[in-house]
Structures are given as structure tokens and as C-alpha cells.
CSV table of C-alpha atoms in Angstrom, one decimal:
chain,number,residue,atom,x,y,z
H,19,MET,CA,-3.9,103.7,93.7
H,20,LEU,CA,-1.7,103.1,97.0
H,21,PRO,CA,2.1,101.8,96.0
H,22,SER,CA,3.0,98.7,97.2
H,23,ILE,CA,5.2,98.0,100.4
H,24,SER,CA,8.5,97.7,98.5
H,25,GLU,CA,8.1,100.9,96.7
H,26,GLU,CA,7.6,102.7,100.2
H,27,CYS,CA,10.9,101.0,101.2
H,28,THR,CA,13.0,103.2,98.8
H,29,THR,CA,10.9,106.1,98.1
H,30,ARG,CA,11.2,109.1,100.4
H,31,MET,CA,8.0,109.7,102.9
H,32,THR,CA,6.2,112.4,102.7
H,33,ARG,CA,3.4,114.4,104.6
H,34,SER,CA,0.6,113.8,102.0
H,35,ARG,CA,1.9,109.9,102.3
H,36,ALA,CA,1.9,109.5,105.6
H,37,ALA,CA,-1.8,110.8,105.9
H,38,VAL,CA,-2.7,108.2,103.1
H,39,SER,CA,-0.7,105.4,105.2
H,40,SER,CA,-2.5,106.7,108.5
H,41,ALA,CA,-6.0,106.7,107.0
H,42,SER,CA,-5.6,103.2,105.7
H,43,SER,CA,-4.8,100.3,108.1
H,44,VAL,CA,-1.5,99.4,105.9
H,45,ARG,CA,1.5,99.7,108.4
H,46,LEU,CA,4.8,100.9,106.7
H,47,PRO,CA,8.0,99.1,107.5
H,48,PRO,CA,10.4,101.2,110.1
H,49,LYS,CA,12.9,103.2,108.0
H,50,VAL,CA,16.8,102.0,108.1
H,51,PRO,CA,18.7,103.7,110.7
H,52,THR,CA,21.9,105.6,109.4
H,53,LYS,CA,25.5,105.6,110.8
H,54,GLN,CA,25.2,109.0,112.7
H,55,GLU,CA,22.0,108.1,114.4
H,56,LEU,CA,23.3,104.9,115.5
H,57,LYS,CA,26.5,106.6,116.8
H,58,ARG,CA,24.3,108.7,119.1
H,59,SER,CA,21.8,105.8,120.6
H,60,ILE,CA,25.4,104.4,121.5
H,61,ARG,CA,26.6,107.4,123.4
H,62,GLU,CA,23.1,107.4,125.1
H,63,ASN,CA,23.5,104.2,126.3
H,64,SER,CA,26.7,104.5,127.8
H,65,LYS,CA,25.8,107.7,129.7
H,66,ARG,CA,22.9,105.5,131.1
H,67,ARG,CA,25.0,102.5,132.4
H,68,ALA,CA,27.5,105.5,133.9
H,69,ASP,CA,25.0,106.8,135.7
H,70,LEU,CA,23.2,103.3,137.0
H,71,ASP,CA,27.0,102.3,138.1
H,72,GLU,CA,27.4,105.8,140.2
H,73,ASN,CA,23.9,105.2,141.8
H,74,ASN,CA,24.5,101.6,142.6
H,75,LEU,CA,28.6,103.2,144.1
H,76,THR,CA,26.7,105.6,146.6
H,77,VAL,CA,24.4,103.0,147.6
H,78,SER,CA,27.1,100.2,148.6
H,79,SER,CA,29.1,103.1,150.0
H,80,ARG,CA,26.7,103.8,152.8
H,81,TYR,CA,26.8,100.6,154.0
H,82,GLN,CA,30.5,100.3,153.7
H,83,ASN,CA,31.5,101.9,157.3
H,84,LYS,CA,35.7,101.4,156.8
H,85,LYS,CA,38.0,99.5,154.7
H,86,ARG,CA,40.6,97.3,156.2
H,87,ALA,CA,44.3,98.7,156.4
H,88,VAL,CA,45.4,96.1,154.2
H,89,PHE,CA,44.2,96.6,150.8
H,90,LYS,CA,45.3,99.9,151.3
H,91,ASP,CA,48.1,99.6,148.7
H,92,VAL,CA,47.5,95.9,147.4
H,93,THR,CA,48.7,95.9,143.6
H,94,ASN,CA,49.6,92.8,141.5
H,95,VAL,CA,53.3,94.3,140.9
H,96,LEU,CA,55.3,94.2,144.0
H,97,CYS,CA,57.0,97.9,144.6
H,98,ASP,CA,59.4,98.9,147.1
H,99,THR,CA,57.2,99.7,150.1
H,100,SER,CA,54.1,97.4,149.8
H,101,TYR,CA,55.6,94.8,151.8
H,102,ARG,CA,56.6,96.9,154.2
H,103,LYS,CA,53.0,98.3,154.7
H,104,CYS,CA,51.7,95.0,154.8
H,105,ILE,CA,53.6,94.2,157.4
H,106,THR,CA,52.9,97.2,159.7
H,107,ALA,CA,49.4,96.4,158.7
H,108,SER,CA,49.7,92.7,160.1
H,109,LYS,CA,51.1,94.1,163.0
H,110,ILE,CA,48.4,96.4,164.2
H,111,GLN,CA,46.0,93.9,163.5
H,112,THR,CA,48.1,91.3,165.6
H,113,LYS,CA,48.4,94.1,168.2
H,114,ASN,CA,44.5,94.7,168.1
H,115,LYS,CA,43.8,90.8,168.8
H,116,ILE,CA,46.2,90.8,171.9
H,117,GLN,CA,44.2,93.9,173.4
H,118,ALA,CA,41.1,92.3,172.5
H,119,ARG,CA,42.1,89.3,174.5
H,120,ARG,CA,43.0,91.2,177.3
H,121,ALA,CA,39.9,93.5,177.3
H,122,PRO,CA,36.5,90.7,177.8
H,123,ALA,CA,34.2,93.4,176.8
H,124,ALA,CA,35.8,94.5,173.4
H,125,LYS,CA,33.5,95.4,171.0
H,126,VAL,CA,34.1,93.5,167.2
H,127,THR,CA,33.4,95.6,164.5
H,128,LYS,CA,32.4,93.8,161.1
H,129,VAL,CA,34.1,94.8,158.1
H,130,THR,CA,32.1,95.2,155.2
H,131,PRO,CA,33.3,93.3,151.8
H,132,ALA,CA,34.1,95.4,149.0
H,133,PRO,CA,31.7,95.5,145.9
H,134,GLY,CA,32.9,92.5,143.8
H,135,VAL,CA,33.6,90.0,146.7
H,136,SER,CA,30.6,87.6,147.8
H,137,LEU,CA,29.2,88.7,151.0
H,138,ARG,CA,28.6,85.0,152.7
H,139,ILE,CA,32.6,84.3,152.6
H,140,PHE,CA,33.2,87.4,154.7
H,141,GLN,CA,30.2,87.2,157.3
H,142,ASP,CA,31.6,83.5,157.7
H,143,GLN,CA,35.1,84.4,158.6
H,144,GLU,CA,34.0,87.2,160.5
H,145,ASP,CA,31.5,84.7,162.7
H,146,THR,CA,34.5,82.5,163.1
H,147,ARG,CA,36.9,85.2,164.5
H,148,LYS,CA,34.3,86.6,166.8
H,149,ASP,CA,33.9,82.8,168.3
H,150,MET,CA,37.7,82.7,168.2
H,151,VAL,CA,37.9,85.9,170.2
H,152,GLU,CA,35.1,85.4,172.9
H,153,GLU,CA,36.9,81.7,173.5
H,154,GLU,CA,40.2,83.3,174.1
H,155,THR,CA,38.9,86.1,176.1
H,156,GLN,CA,37.5,83.6,178.5
H,157,LYS,CA,41.1,82.0,178.7
H,158,SER,CA,43.0,85.1,179.2
H,159,SER,CA,40.7,86.2,182.3
H,160,SER,CA,41.5,82.7,184.1
H,161,ASP,CA,45.2,83.1,183.4
H,162,ALA,CA,45.6,86.1,184.8
H,163,LEU,CA,49.0,88.3,184.8
H,164,GLY,CA,50.8,84.8,184.2
H,165,SER,CA,49.4,84.1,180.6
H,166,MET,CA,50.1,87.6,179.4
H,167,PHE,CA,53.5,87.1,177.9
H,168,SER,CA,52.1,83.9,176.6
H,169,LEU,CA,49.6,85.8,174.9
H,170,GLU,CA,52.0,88.0,173.4
H,171,SER,CA,54.2,85.4,171.9
H,172,GLU,CA,51.3,83.3,170.4
H,173,GLY,CA,49.8,86.4,168.6
H,174,ILE,CA,53.5,86.9,167.0
H,175,GLU,CA,53.3,83.0,166.2
H,176,GLU,CA,50.1,83.4,164.8
H,177,MET,CA,51.1,86.5,162.7
H,178,GLN,CA,54.0,84.9,161.1
H,179,GLN,CA,51.9,81.3,160.5
H,180,ASN,CA,48.8,83.1,159.0
H,181,ALA,CA,50.6,86.3,157.1
H,182,GLU,CA,49.5,84.4,153.9
H,183,SER,CA,46.1,84.3,154.8
H,184,ASP,CA,45.6,87.6,156.7
H,185,ILE,CA,47.5,89.7,154.5
H,186,ARG,CA,46.2,89.9,150.5
H,187,GLY,CA,48.7,91.2,148.3
H,188,CYS,CA,52.0,90.0,149.9
H,189,SER,CA,53.9,87.1,149.3
H,190,LEU,CA,55.6,84.9,151.7
H,191,ALA,CA,58.6,85.9,150.2
H,192,ASP,CA,58.3,89.6,151.3
H,193,LEU,CA,57.3,88.6,154.4
H,194,ARG,CA,60.3,86.6,155.2
H,195,LEU,CA,62.6,89.6,153.6
H,196,GLU,CA,60.8,91.9,156.0
H,197,GLU,CA,61.5,89.7,158.9
H,198,GLN,CA,65.2,89.6,157.9
H,199,ILE,CA,65.2,93.6,157.6
H,200,CYS,CA,63.4,93.7,161.3
H,201,ARG,CA,65.5,91.3,163.0
H,202,LYS,CA,67.8,92.7,165.5
H,203,PRO,CA,71.3,91.7,165.1
H,204,LEU,CA,72.3,88.9,167.4
H,205,GLN,CA,74.5,90.5,170.4
H,206,GLN,CA,78.1,88.9,169.4
H,207,ASN,CA,81.0,89.4,171.5
H,208,PRO,CA,83.3,92.4,170.8
H,209,THR,CA,86.2,91.7,168.9
H,210,PRO,CA,89.3,92.8,171.2
H,211,CYS,CA,91.4,95.6,170.9
H,212,MET,CA,94.6,95.0,169.0
H,213,LYS,CA,97.4,94.6,171.4
H,214,ASP,CA,100.5,95.9,171.1
H,215,LYS,CA,103.0,93.4,169.3
H,216,ALA,CA,105.2,93.8,172.6
H,217,GLU,CA,102.4,92.9,174.8
H,218,ALA,CA,101.2,90.2,172.7
H,219,GLY,CA,104.5,88.3,172.7
H,220,GLU,CA,104.5,88.2,169.1
H,221,THR,CA,107.6,88.8,166.7
H,222,TYR,CA,107.7,90.7,163.7
H,223,GLY,CA,109.7,88.5,161.7
H,224,LYS,CA,110.6,84.5,161.7
H,225,GLY,CA,112.2,84.4,165.0
H,226,PRO,CA,112.0,85.4,168.8
H,227,GLU,CA,115.3,87.5,168.3
H,228,ILE,CA,114.0,90.1,165.8
H,229,THR,CA,112.8,93.3,167.4
H,230,ASP,CA,109.4,95.2,166.5
H,231,ILE,CA,110.6,98.6,165.7
H,232,ASP,CA,106.7,99.7,165.0
H,233,SER,CA,105.2,98.5,168.3
H,234,ASP,CA,105.4,102.6,169.5
H,235,LEU,CA,101.6,103.3,168.4
H,236,GLN,CA,101.4,106.3,170.8
H,237,ASP,CA,104.0,108.5,168.7
H,238,PRO,CA,102.0,109.5,165.3
H,239,LEU,CA,104.9,111.1,163.3
H,240,MET,CA,106.3,107.6,163.3
H,241,CYS,CA,103.1,106.2,161.3
H,242,SER,CA,104.0,102.7,163.1
H,243,LEU,CA,100.7,101.2,161.1
H,244,TYR,CA,101.4,102.2,157.6
H,245,ALA,CA,105.4,102.0,157.6
H,246,PRO,CA,105.7,98.4,156.7
H,247,ASP,CA,103.4,99.0,153.9
H,248,ILE,CA,104.9,102.2,152.7
H,249,TYR,CA,108.6,101.0,152.5
H,250,SER,CA,107.3,97.8,150.6
H,251,ASN,CA,105.9,100.3,148.1
H,252,LEU,CA,109.2,102.3,148.2
H,253,ARG,CA,111.1,98.8,147.2
H,254,VAL,CA,109.1,98.4,144.2
H,255,ALA,CA,109.5,102.2,143.5
H,256,GLU,CA,112.8,102.0,143.1
H,257,LEU,CA,113.0,100.0,140.6
H,258,ILE,CA,110.9,101.6,138.2
H,259,ARG,CA,112.2,105.2,138.4
H,260,ARG,CA,116.0,104.1,137.9
H,261,PRO,CA,118.5,106.6,136.0
H,262,CYS,CA,120.6,104.4,133.4
H,263,SER,CA,124.0,103.0,134.8
H,264,ASN,CA,125.9,103.4,131.7
H,265,PHE,CA,124.7,106.8,130.0
H,266,MET,CA,128.0,108.4,130.0
H,267,GLU,CA,129.1,105.6,127.5
H,268,THR,CA,126.3,105.0,125.5
H,269,LEU,CA,124.8,109.1,125.4
H,270,GLN,CA,126.4,111.3,126.4
H,271,ARG,CA,129.8,112.3,124.3
H,272,ASP,CA,131.0,115.6,125.5
H,273,ILE,CA,131.0,115.2,129.3
H,274,SER,CA,132.8,112.8,131.2
H,275,GLN,CA,132.5,110.8,134.8
H,276,ARG,CA,135.2,113.4,136.2
H,277,MET,CA,133.1,116.2,135.1
H,278,ARG,CA,129.8,114.8,136.7
H,279,ALA,CA,131.8,114.1,140.0
H,280,ILE,CA,133.4,118.1,139.9
H,281,LEU,CA,129.6,119.2,139.6
H,282,ILE,CA,128.2,117.3,142.2
H,283,ASP,CA,131.1,118.0,144.7
H,284,TRP,CA,130.4,121.9,143.7
H,285,LEU,CA,126.4,121.0,144.4
H,286,VAL,CA,127.6,120.2,147.8
H,287,GLU,CA,129.1,123.4,148.5
H,288,VAL,CA,126.1,125.0,147.2
H,289,SER,CA,123.8,123.2,149.8
H,290,GLU,CA,125.8,124.3,152.4
H,291,GLU,CA,126.2,127.6,151.5
H,292,TYR,CA,121.9,128.0,151.7
H,293,LYS,CA,122.0,125.5,154.2
H,294,LEU,CA,119.8,123.2,152.2
H,295,ALA,CA,118.7,119.6,153.7
H,296,SER,CA,120.5,116.9,152.7
H,297,ASP,CA,117.3,115.5,150.8
H,298,THR,CA,117.6,118.3,148.5
H,299,LEU,CA,121.1,116.9,147.5
H,300,TYR,CA,120.2,113.4,147.3
H,301,ARG,CA,117.0,114.1,145.2
H,302,SER,CA,119.2,116.9,142.9
H,303,VAL,CA,121.7,114.2,142.4
H,304,TYR,CA,118.6,111.9,141.1
H,305,PHE,CA,117.4,114.2,138.4
H,306,ILE,CA,120.4,114.9,137.3
H,307,ASP,CA,121.3,111.6,136.6
H,308,ARG,CA,117.9,110.8,135.2
H,309,PHE,CA,118.1,114.1,132.8
H,310,LEU,CA,121.4,112.8,131.4
H,311,SER,CA,119.9,109.3,131.1
H,312,GLN,CA,117.8,110.9,127.9
H,313,ASN,CA,119.0,113.8,127.1
H,314,PHE,CA,122.9,114.5,125.0
H,315,ILE,CA,124.2,117.7,127.1
H,316,GLU,CA,127.0,119.8,126.0
H,317,ARG,CA,129.7,120.5,128.7
H,318,GLN,CA,128.8,124.3,128.6
H,319,LYS,CA,125.4,123.6,130.1
H,320,LEU,CA,126.5,120.7,132.4
H,321,GLN,CA,126.6,123.5,135.3
H,322,LEU,CA,122.9,125.0,134.1
H,323,VAL,CA,121.9,121.2,134.2
H,324,GLY,CA,123.0,121.4,137.7
H,325,ILE,CA,121.5,124.5,139.4
H,326,THR,CA,118.2,123.8,137.1
H,327,CYS,CA,117.7,120.0,138.9
H,328,MET,CA,118.7,122.0,142.5
H,329,LEU,CA,116.1,124.3,141.8
H,330,ILE,CA,113.3,121.7,141.1
H,331,ALA,CA,114.6,119.7,144.5
H,332,SER,CA,114.7,122.7,146.5
H,333,LYS,CA,110.8,123.5,145.4
H,334,TYR,CA,110.1,119.7,146.2
H,335,GLU,CA,111.7,119.2,149.8
H,336,GLU,CA,112.5,122.7,151.1
H,337,ILE,CA,110.5,125.4,152.7
H,338,CYS,CA,111.6,128.2,151.4
H,339,PRO,CA,114.0,127.2,148.5
H,340,PRO,CA,116.6,129.4,146.7
H,341,GLY,CA,115.3,132.1,144.1
H,342,VAL,CA,116.4,131.7,140.4
H,343,LYS,CA,118.5,134.8,141.2
H,344,GLU,CA,120.7,133.4,143.7
H,345,LEU,CA,121.3,130.6,141.5
H,346,CYS,CA,122.5,132.7,138.8
H,347,PHE,CA,124.4,134.9,141.0
H,348,ILE,CA,126.1,131.8,142.3
H,349,THR,CA,127.2,130.6,138.8
H,350,ASP,CA,128.9,134.3,138.7
H,351,ASN,CA,125.8,135.3,136.2
H,352,THR,CA,127.1,132.6,133.6
H,353,TYR,CA,123.6,132.0,133.0
H,354,SER,CA,120.5,134.4,133.1
H,355,ARG,CA,117.2,133.9,134.4
H,356,ALA,CA,115.5,133.2,131.2
H,357,GLU,CA,118.0,130.3,130.5
H,358,VAL,CA,117.3,128.7,133.6
H,359,LEU,CA,113.7,128.8,133.4
H,360,LYS,CA,113.9,127.2,130.3
H,361,MET,CA,116.2,124.5,131.0
H,362,GLU,CA,113.6,123.8,134.3
H,363,ARG,CA,111.0,123.4,131.5
H,364,GLU,CA,112.7,121.1,129.4
H,365,VAL,CA,113.8,118.8,132.8
H,366,LEU,CA,110.3,118.4,133.9
H,367,ASN,CA,109.0,117.5,130.6
H,368,SER,CA,111.7,115.0,130.2
H,369,LEU,CA,111.0,113.3,134.2
H,370,CYS,CA,107.3,113.5,132.9
H,371,PHE,CA,106.6,115.5,136.3
H,372,GLN,CA,107.5,112.4,138.3
H,373,LEU,CA,109.8,113.7,140.8
H,374,SER,CA,109.0,111.6,143.5
H,375,ALA,CA,111.2,108.5,143.8
H,376,PRO,CA,113.0,106.7,146.8
H,377,THR,CA,116.7,108.1,147.7
H,378,VAL,CA,119.4,106.3,149.7
H,379,LYS,CA,118.6,108.4,152.6
H,380,THR,CA,114.7,107.3,152.3
H,381,PHE,CA,115.6,103.7,153.1
H,382,LEU,CA,118.7,104.8,155.6
H,383,ARG,CA,116.2,106.5,158.0
H,384,ARG,CA,114.5,103.3,157.9
H,385,PHE,CA,117.3,100.9,159.0
H,386,LEU,CA,119.0,103.6,161.3
H,387,HIS,CA,115.8,103.0,163.0
H,388,ALA,CA,116.1,99.4,163.0
H,389,ALA,CA,119.6,99.6,164.0
H,390,HIS,CA,118.8,101.5,167.3
H,391,ALA,CA,115.8,99.4,168.5
H,392,SER,CA,118.3,96.5,168.4
H,393,HIS,CA,120.6,98.2,170.9
H,394,LYS,CA,119.7,100.1,174.4
H,395,VAL,CA,122.0,103.0,174.0
H,396,PRO,CA,121.5,105.0,171.0
H,397,CYS,CA,124.5,106.4,168.9
H,398,VAL,CA,124.3,109.5,167.4
H,399,GLU,CA,127.6,109.0,165.7
H,400,LEU,CA,126.2,106.1,164.1
H,401,ASP,CA,123.6,108.3,161.9
H,402,PHE,CA,126.2,110.9,161.2
H,403,LEU,CA,128.7,108.1,160.2
H,404,ALA,CA,125.8,106.3,158.0
H,405,TYR,CA,124.9,109.6,156.8
H,406,TYR,CA,128.6,110.5,156.0
H,407,LEU,CA,129.2,106.9,153.9
H,408,ALA,CA,126.2,107.3,151.9
H,409,GLU,CA,126.8,111.0,150.5
H,410,LEU,CA,130.5,109.4,149.4
H,411,THR,CA,128.5,107.3,146.8
H,412,LEU,CA,127.0,110.5,145.3
H,413,VAL,CA,130.2,111.4,143.8
H,414,ASP,CA,131.1,107.9,142.2
H,415,TYR,CA,129.3,107.3,138.9
H,416,SER,CA,129.9,103.2,139.5
H,417,PHE,CA,127.4,103.3,142.3
H,418,LEU,CA,124.6,104.0,139.8
H,419,LYS,CA,124.2,100.2,138.8
H,420,LEU,CA,123.5,99.5,143.1
H,421,LEU,CA,119.7,99.7,144.4
H,422,PRO,CA,119.3,102.9,146.8
H,423,SER,CA,118.2,100.0,149.6
H,424,LEU,CA,121.3,98.5,149.1
H,425,ILE,CA,123.3,101.6,149.7
H,426,ALA,CA,122.0,102.2,152.7
H,427,ALA,CA,121.9,98.7,154.4
H,428,SER,CA,126.0,98.7,153.1
H,429,ALA,CA,126.4,102.2,154.7
H,430,LEU,CA,124.6,101.2,157.7
H,431,PHE,CA,127.0,97.8,158.1
H,432,LEU,CA,130.0,99.5,157.6
H,433,ALA,CA,129.3,102.4,160.1
H,434,ARG,CA,128.5,99.5,162.8
H,435,TRP,CA,131.9,98.2,162.2
H,436,THR,CA,133.7,101.4,162.1
H,437,LEU,CA,132.3,102.3,165.7
H,438,ASP,CA,132.5,98.9,167.0
H,439,GLN,CA,134.6,95.8,166.1
H,440,SER,CA,133.9,93.8,169.2
H,441,SER,CA,130.6,92.4,167.9
H,442,TYR,CA,129.2,91.6,164.3
H,443,PRO,CA,127.3,94.5,162.7
H,444,TRP,CA,125.0,92.4,161.2
H,445,ASN,CA,121.7,90.8,163.3
H,446,SER,CA,118.2,88.9,162.4
H,447,THR,CA,116.3,92.3,163.5
H,448,LEU,CA,118.7,94.5,160.5
H,449,GLU,CA,118.4,91.4,158.3
H,450,HIS,CA,114.6,91.2,158.5
H,451,TYR,CA,114.1,95.0,158.3
H,452,THR,CA,116.5,95.6,155.1
H,453,ASN,CA,115.7,92.4,153.6
H,454,TYR,CA,119.2,91.6,153.0
H,455,LYS,CA,122.0,89.0,154.0
H,456,VAL,CA,125.5,89.8,154.9
H,457,GLN,CA,126.4,87.6,151.4
H,458,ASP,CA,124.1,90.0,149.4
H,459,MET,CA,126.3,93.2,151.0
H,460,LYS,CA,130.0,91.9,150.2
H,461,ILE,CA,131.1,93.9,147.5
H,462,THR,CA,129.0,97.3,148.0
H,463,VAL,CA,130.7,97.4,151.6
H,464,LEU,CA,134.4,97.0,150.1
H,465,ALA,CA,133.4,99.4,147.5
H,466,LEU,CA,132.3,101.7,150.5
H,467,GLN,CA,135.5,101.3,152.6
H,468,ASP,CA,137.7,102.2,149.4
H,469,LEU,CA,135.7,105.7,149.1
H,470,GLN,CA,136.1,105.7,153.2
H,471,LEU,CA,139.7,105.4,152.9
H,472,ASN,CA,139.9,107.5,150.1
H,473,THR,CA,142.5,104.7,148.5
H,474,SER,CA,142.1,106.7,144.8
H,475,SER,CA,143.2,109.9,146.4
H,476,CYS,CA,140.2,112.0,144.7
H,477,PRO,CA,140.7,115.4,145.5
H,478,LEU,CA,137.2,116.1,145.8
H,479,ASN,CA,136.8,116.7,149.4
H,480,ALA,CA,133.8,119.2,149.8
H,481,ILE,CA,131.7,115.9,151.9
H,482,ARG,CA,134.8,115.2,153.7
H,483,GLU,CA,135.2,119.0,154.7
H,484,LYS,CA,131.4,119.0,155.3
H,485,TYR,CA,131.4,116.1,157.7
H,486,LYS,CA,134.9,116.7,159.7
H,487,ASN,CA,132.5,119.5,161.5
H,488,GLN,CA,132.0,119.4,165.1
H,489,LYS,CA,128.1,119.2,164.1
H,490,TYR,CA,128.6,116.3,162.7
H,491,LYS,CA,130.9,114.7,165.8
H,492,SER,CA,133.8,114.7,163.1
H,493,VAL,CA,132.7,111.2,161.7
H,494,ALA,CA,134.7,111.8,158.4
H,495,THR,CA,137.9,111.5,160.6
H,496,LEU,CA,137.3,107.9,161.4
H,497,SER,CA,138.2,104.9,159.4
H,498,SER,CA,137.6,101.1,159.4
H,499,PRO,CA,140.2,98.2,159.6
H,500,LYS,CA,140.8,96.7,156.6
H,501,THR,CA,140.5,93.4,157.8
H,502,LEU,CA,136.5,93.9,156.8
H,503,HIS,CA,136.8,91.1,154.0
H,504,LYS,CA,136.8,88.4,157.0
H,505,LEU,CA,133.4,89.1,158.1
H,506,PHE,CA,131.9,87.6,155.2
């Protein structure tokens, strides 16, 4: 007896059963496919579809002669160079349009669309473009040479108006950005060169009486363009790095003001012995005062501090500074080389290696330049006398309370009055460049006159002997009248 259909679905198919089923007219139901068989069938179907797609692409590529340059780098995301490439493509298209208008026999090549775009839309666009080109070529032949420039301008305007329709993938904002980048800057009138202040009739101060001392732009050593800014910064620097004016009363217990004066007077002789610059002497005294303002020193080491500060200052200012052995020799070998080097480290660490600071000599150069500019005939004695009066303040401890710029202006005031009592020693030019009025310098000028006349009969005469030399025009022998207080 044959098995039923329901049994046949669950039992295994054998050859004998197949023969029996074929002999009989009964058709067995199909076997249920397994998971592996389903995967195989899906893979085979995907391969067949890929082969069909490749065949379709090869057929469509035969009919597609060339692609438009516009579709070269079209993406949904704007890259850095996409708008530039789009603009160059649009320029090429407009150039081809202009050439087609000039040449009536030019051939128009049809562009086949991409496989995903409908063919009718592109055929209609090509037909309308062909009609427009034919009409424009007829117009260009009648207009002759006179219409060539108008056609070019029309082509450029048409490119700007139809940029959004012709260039697919580039936004209108990108095209405007490209136009701004490629647009040539307008030729503006060149700014006139900065004229000299003397030629323009400008004054450097508030009134016409002020003489401009920075008008000489020919001499690069004068730094005329930067001098005002340099000295304005120096006026700020003199307020920041100032030594304490009362360290003798608050910190130092073993030394006195007279000991400091004797040390500085001896350093003046040392600077003359080794022919050091006056800037080295000013900076040495500045280092001594700053170090004594922060450190307690015994009187046995005061001279060691003096020669060490002069060593540091000479390294800062001089081209060929004296050696350590020479400075030890000038102290009669009171201190050894190791002691000098140890003190040098202590001084530099105490100063935090901040060695640059304006001194009286720094401001005096600027003020003397302003004084000579207001007079036609420069006076050499004025320079030496001002330097002499300024160096006298190094020995006196009480002048630490005053700013270096104020001492320099007062020294210049007293020097002018000493050399010439016929005219007033101050003018608007000096007031402008020193930033000091006559009333501001009254106390300082009177104190300087006391030093000049040596009213206290100070026996320290190293500076006086120095400026009695003919090399300095013997300015130490000059004296000013005592009626100076009438000028204020």
C-alpha cells in the first residue's frame, strides 16, 4: 500500500520510493529548502544582476562620447576647490559660446545625458541652445567688428546671470565668493610718502615755538622715527627699577653715607685709570645702590661690592672690560679672584639679572640734543658742564630720592644759566622734550648749585679734578651766580 502525502512530506526520499512515485500518477510535494540552499540562491541571483548592470553600462558608454566639465567634481558637500573648478568650467563654456558666435560655421556637439537622467529634457535643452546660437551668429555677422566687444560683455553678463542654472553642484554664494576673490582691486590713489615735519610745517608740540629734533631722517644713528617711543618707555622704566632711597637708615647698620661717598669717589679714579666710559660709572653706582637696598653688607666687604659692580657694568657697557685680576690688583690684592666671582654671583642673583635701566646719562643725551636744536650755534662747553653737574650727584646720597630724568633736566638748566645769564635758560622746546616745567626743577636746581659751589666743603675731589682737565674744557672751574632763585 502506498504511503500518504502527509507521510511523504516527513519521511526520507529514497530511490525505491521515487520509482514507485514515478510509476504511479501521484506527484509528491516539493522538498523544503534549507538555510544553506537559500544563501546559495541569493548569491547566484546577486552575481547575475551585477553582470546585467555591467552589460548595460558598456552599452550606454558606447553612446556617450564625452562628459561635461561641470560634472567633474560635483558633490553634495562643498570642498575647498570645488567652487574654483566650477567657475573655471563656466568660463570655458562662455568662451566657447563667444567663439561660436564669431564663427558661423561652428559645429555644435550634443552632450549625452548621464544614465540616471531622462533623455527628453536634455534633448530639449540642446535644441533651444542650438537655436539661440544660430540666431546670435546671424546677428554677429551683421554687426561686424563693432559688436565683438558687446558680445563679450553679454557673454560675461549671461555667465553671471545663468550661473545657477548652467553650473550644477555650485551654489550662488560660492560663485559670489569666487567673484570677490577674482575681482581685481580698484586702483586707488597711492598714499603720499610721509613728508618731513619741517617741510610740512608741523610742530612736534603744542605751539609753533617748539623745534622738532626728530626731523632728521637721513642719519640712521639718530633713530628719529623711534626716539619718541624709546624715551617714553624709558620714563616708565625709571619708575619701576629704582633703588631704595633710605636703605642706609632701614637696612644698613655697619656702613654710612660717607663710606658710600668715599667708595664712589674711588670708583671715579678707577674708571679714569682704565679709561672706562661714563656710562659704566653711572651703571656701577646704580648696581651698588640696588644691591645695598636688598642686602646687608659689612664695611669690610663694601669695596668688594664696588669693584664687583664695576666689573658687571663694564661687561655690560665696554667693548674690552678689565679682567678680574686687574680689579683685584687695584685693591692691593685685598680680595682674591674667588671672592670676586662669588660676589658677582650674589649681585646678579640679587638683581635677578635685570641690568638694563635708564641712568642720568641716558636722559641727558636726549635733553642736550633738544637744547642744541633750539640754538643755531652748538656749544661744547654745555655738554661737558651738564655731564659734570650730573656726576656730582653720584656721590651725594640725598639725590637717590630724585628721578634720573629730573636730575638730567636740572643739570641742563643750571649749565645753561652758568654759561649765559643774558637769556632765560628754559624754553618751550626743552619743556616739551623733558616734560618738566621750571617750577618742578626748583629744589633740584638749587641743590645742584650747592654741589657746584661746594658749599659743604666736601674733600672728595675726584670728579672736580677730572673735569678740570683741558679735555673737558675745564668746566669744573666755572661757577654760577647765587641769584638763581630769582628765575623761579
